[in-house]
């Protein structure tokens, strides 16, 4: 008497079953990878320390007066000027911590290319786009949260210092002030995403970091010098659409209005945000095309 046995599953079907990974699973994997990077802790800690430290330093030195007694219009104008100065004090550190976000964004993916782990990542997601977008979402959300937390703490630290040194009382109900804080955190996240996608395009840590820093810091300086020497309006307009200049408007207090005067383009806070999103989309599209076409 023989015993019937079930046929063993083929190796190919077993492989397909094991290799199926939902997008939620990809996000969990990328979260684990981000936490496991030693550079992650130190980079985010530096973002916290520098944002809080610069706010405390500037507030303790003084950033201008919030105004004294006067008629209604004078008091209102002084209060607006005081909140603008307070916003500058609280968000000044972003000009430096965006460099850290850019470096971490590049390392988020180029580190896997350097170690060869990217082959396992793409093996789990053969289409590759899910893995790339999973990295972008996890990194962007975490960077935004860390940036916003650091700016809120910076505000808490700077509030008593501004009140005593500059006679400025921060109005926590001011929508423009909160929009600047959210915009500053968003700028850190979007700048880091640009660097992440540049890293995916270049596939090397040194090259990805250099490209990110070059786009965010070197290009504006070069165009500023060129514009100063030649007075070329086209160069000034190009500079307005670079990530650092457009993104800087995101954390300004009531950052003016968009207009064109004598051929010179001026952006406002909303258009600065749109330009940053445009840079993320542009570099993201290039990264997706190259990641899908090239070998890991």
Coordinates of N, CA, C and O in Angstrom, one line a residue, residues 44-60 88-97 100 145-159 161 188:
X44 N 20.6 63.6 12.2 CA 19.4 64.2 12.8 C 19.7 64.9 14.1 O 19.1 65.9 14.5
X45 N 20.6 64.4 14.9 CA 21.0 65.0 16.1 C 21.6 66.4 15.9 O 21.4 67.4 16.6
X46 N 22.5 66.5 14.8 CA 23.1 67.7 14.5 C 22.0 68.7 14.0 O 22.1 70.0 14.3
X47 N 21.0 68.3 13.3 CA 20.0 69.2 12.8 C 19.3 69.8 14.0 O 19.0 71.0 14.1
X48 N 19.0 68.9 15.0 CA 18.3 69.4 16.2 C 19.2 70.4 17.0 O 18.8 71.5 17.3
X49 N 20.5 70.0 17.2 CA 21.4 70.9 18.0 C 21.6 72.2 17.3 O 21.6 73.3 17.9
X50 N 21.9 72.2 16.0 CA 22.2 73.4 15.3 C 21.0 74.3 15.2 O 21.1 75.6 15.3
X51 N 19.9 73.8 14.8 CA 18.7 74.7 14.8 C 18.4 75.3 16.1 O 18.1 76.5 16.2
X52 N 18.4 74.5 17.2 CA 18.2 75.1 18.5 C 19.3 76.0 18.9 O 19.1 77.1 19.5
X53 N 20.5 75.6 18.7 CA 21.7 76.4 19.1 C 21.7 77.8 18.4 O 22.0 78.8 19.0
X54 N 21.5 77.8 17.1 CA 21.5 79.1 16.4 C 20.4 80.0 16.8 O 20.6 81.2 16.9
X55 N 19.2 79.4 17.1 CA 18.1 80.3 17.6 C 18.4 80.9 18.9 O 18.2 82.1 19.2
X56 N 19.0 80.1 19.8 CA 19.4 80.6 21.1 C 20.5 81.7 21.0 O 20.4 82.7 21.7
X57 N 21.4 81.4 20.1 CA 22.5 82.4 20.0 C 22.0 83.7 19.5 O 22.3 84.8 20.0
X58 N 21.3 83.7 18.4 CA 20.8 84.9 17.8 C 19.8 85.7 18.7 O 19.9 86.9 18.8
X59 N 18.9 84.9 19.4 CA 18.0 85.5 20.3 C 18.7 86.2 21.5 O 18.3 87.2 22.0
X60 N 19.8 85.6 21.9 CA 20.5 86.1 23.1 C 21.3 87.4 22.7 O 21.5 88.2 23.6
X88 N 13.3 85.1 11.8 CA 14.7 85.0 11.3 C 15.6 84.3 12.3 O 16.4 83.4 12.0
X89 N 15.4 84.7 13.6 CA 16.2 84.1 14.7 C 15.9 82.6 14.8 O 16.8 81.8 14.9
X90 N 14.6 82.2 14.7 CA 14.3 80.8 14.9 C 14.7 79.9 13.8 O 15.1 78.8 13.9
X91 N 14.7 80.4 12.5 CA 14.9 79.6 11.4 C 16.3 79.8 10.8 O 16.6 79.2 9.7
X92 N 17.1 80.6 11.4 CA 18.5 80.9 10.8 C 19.3 79.6 10.6 O 20.0 79.4 9.6
X93 N 19.1 78.7 11.6 CA 19.9 77.4 11.5 C 19.6 76.6 10.3 O 20.5 75.8 9.9
X94 N 18.5 76.8 9.6 CA 18.1 76.0 8.5 C 19.1 76.2 7.3 O 19.4 75.3 6.6
X95 N 19.7 77.4 7.2 CA 20.6 77.7 6.2 C 21.9 76.8 6.3 O 22.6 76.6 5.3
X96 N 22.1 76.2 7.5 CA 23.2 75.3 7.7 C 22.8 73.8 7.8 O 23.5 73.0 7.3
X97 N 21.7 73.6 8.4 CA 21.2 72.2 8.6 C 20.7 71.6 7.3 O 20.7 70.4 7.2
X100 N 23.2 69.3 6.0 CA 23.2 67.9 6.7 C 22.1 67.1 6.1 O 22.3 65.9 5.8
X145 N 9.6 65.7 10.1 CA 9.3 65.7 11.5 C 10.4 66.2 12.3 O 10.2 67.0 13.3
X146 N 11.6 65.7 12.1 CA 12.8 66.1 12.9 C 13.0 67.6 12.7 O 13.3 68.3 13.7
X147 N 12.9 68.1 11.5 CA 13.0 69.5 11.3 C 12.0 70.4 12.0 O 12.3 71.4 12.6
X148 N 10.7 69.9 11.9 CA 9.7 70.7 12.6 C 9.8 70.7 14.1 O 9.6 71.7 14.8
X149 N 10.2 69.5 14.7 CA 10.4 69.4 16.1 C 11.5 70.3 16.5 O 11.4 71.0 17.6
X150 N 12.6 70.3 15.8 CA 13.7 71.2 16.1 C 13.4 72.6 16.1 O 13.8 73.4 17.0
X151 N 12.5 73.0 15.1 CA 12.2 74.5 15.1 C 11.2 74.9 16.2 O 11.2 76.0 16.7
X152 N 10.3 73.9 16.5 CA 9.4 74.2 17.7 C 10.2 74.4 19.0 O 9.9 75.3 19.8
X153 N 11.1 73.5 19.2 CA 12.0 73.6 20.4 C 12.8 74.8 20.3 O 13.0 75.5 21.4
X154 N 13.3 75.2 19.1 CA 14.1 76.4 19.0 C 13.2 77.6 19.4 O 13.7 78.6 20.0
X155 N 12.0 77.6 19.0 CA 11.1 78.7 19.3 C 10.9 78.8 20.8 O 10.9 79.9 21.4
X156 N 10.7 77.6 21.5 CA 10.5 77.6 22.9 C 11.8 78.2 23.6 O 11.7 78.9 24.6
X157 N 12.9 77.8 23.1 CA 14.2 78.3 23.7 C 14.4 79.8 23.5 O 14.8 80.5 24.3
X158 N 14.0 80.2 22.3 CA 14.3 81.6 21.9 C 13.2 82.6 22.5 O 13.5 83.8 22.6
X159 N 12.0 82.1 22.8 CA 11.0 83.0 23.3 C 11.4 83.9 24.5 O 11.3 85.1 24.4
X161 N 14.4 84.6 25.6 CA 15.5 85.4 25.2 C 15.1 86.6 24.4 O 15.6 87.7 24.6
X188 N 13.9 71.5 4.4 CA 14.9 70.4 4.7 C 14.6 69.1 4.1 O 15.5 68.4 3.5

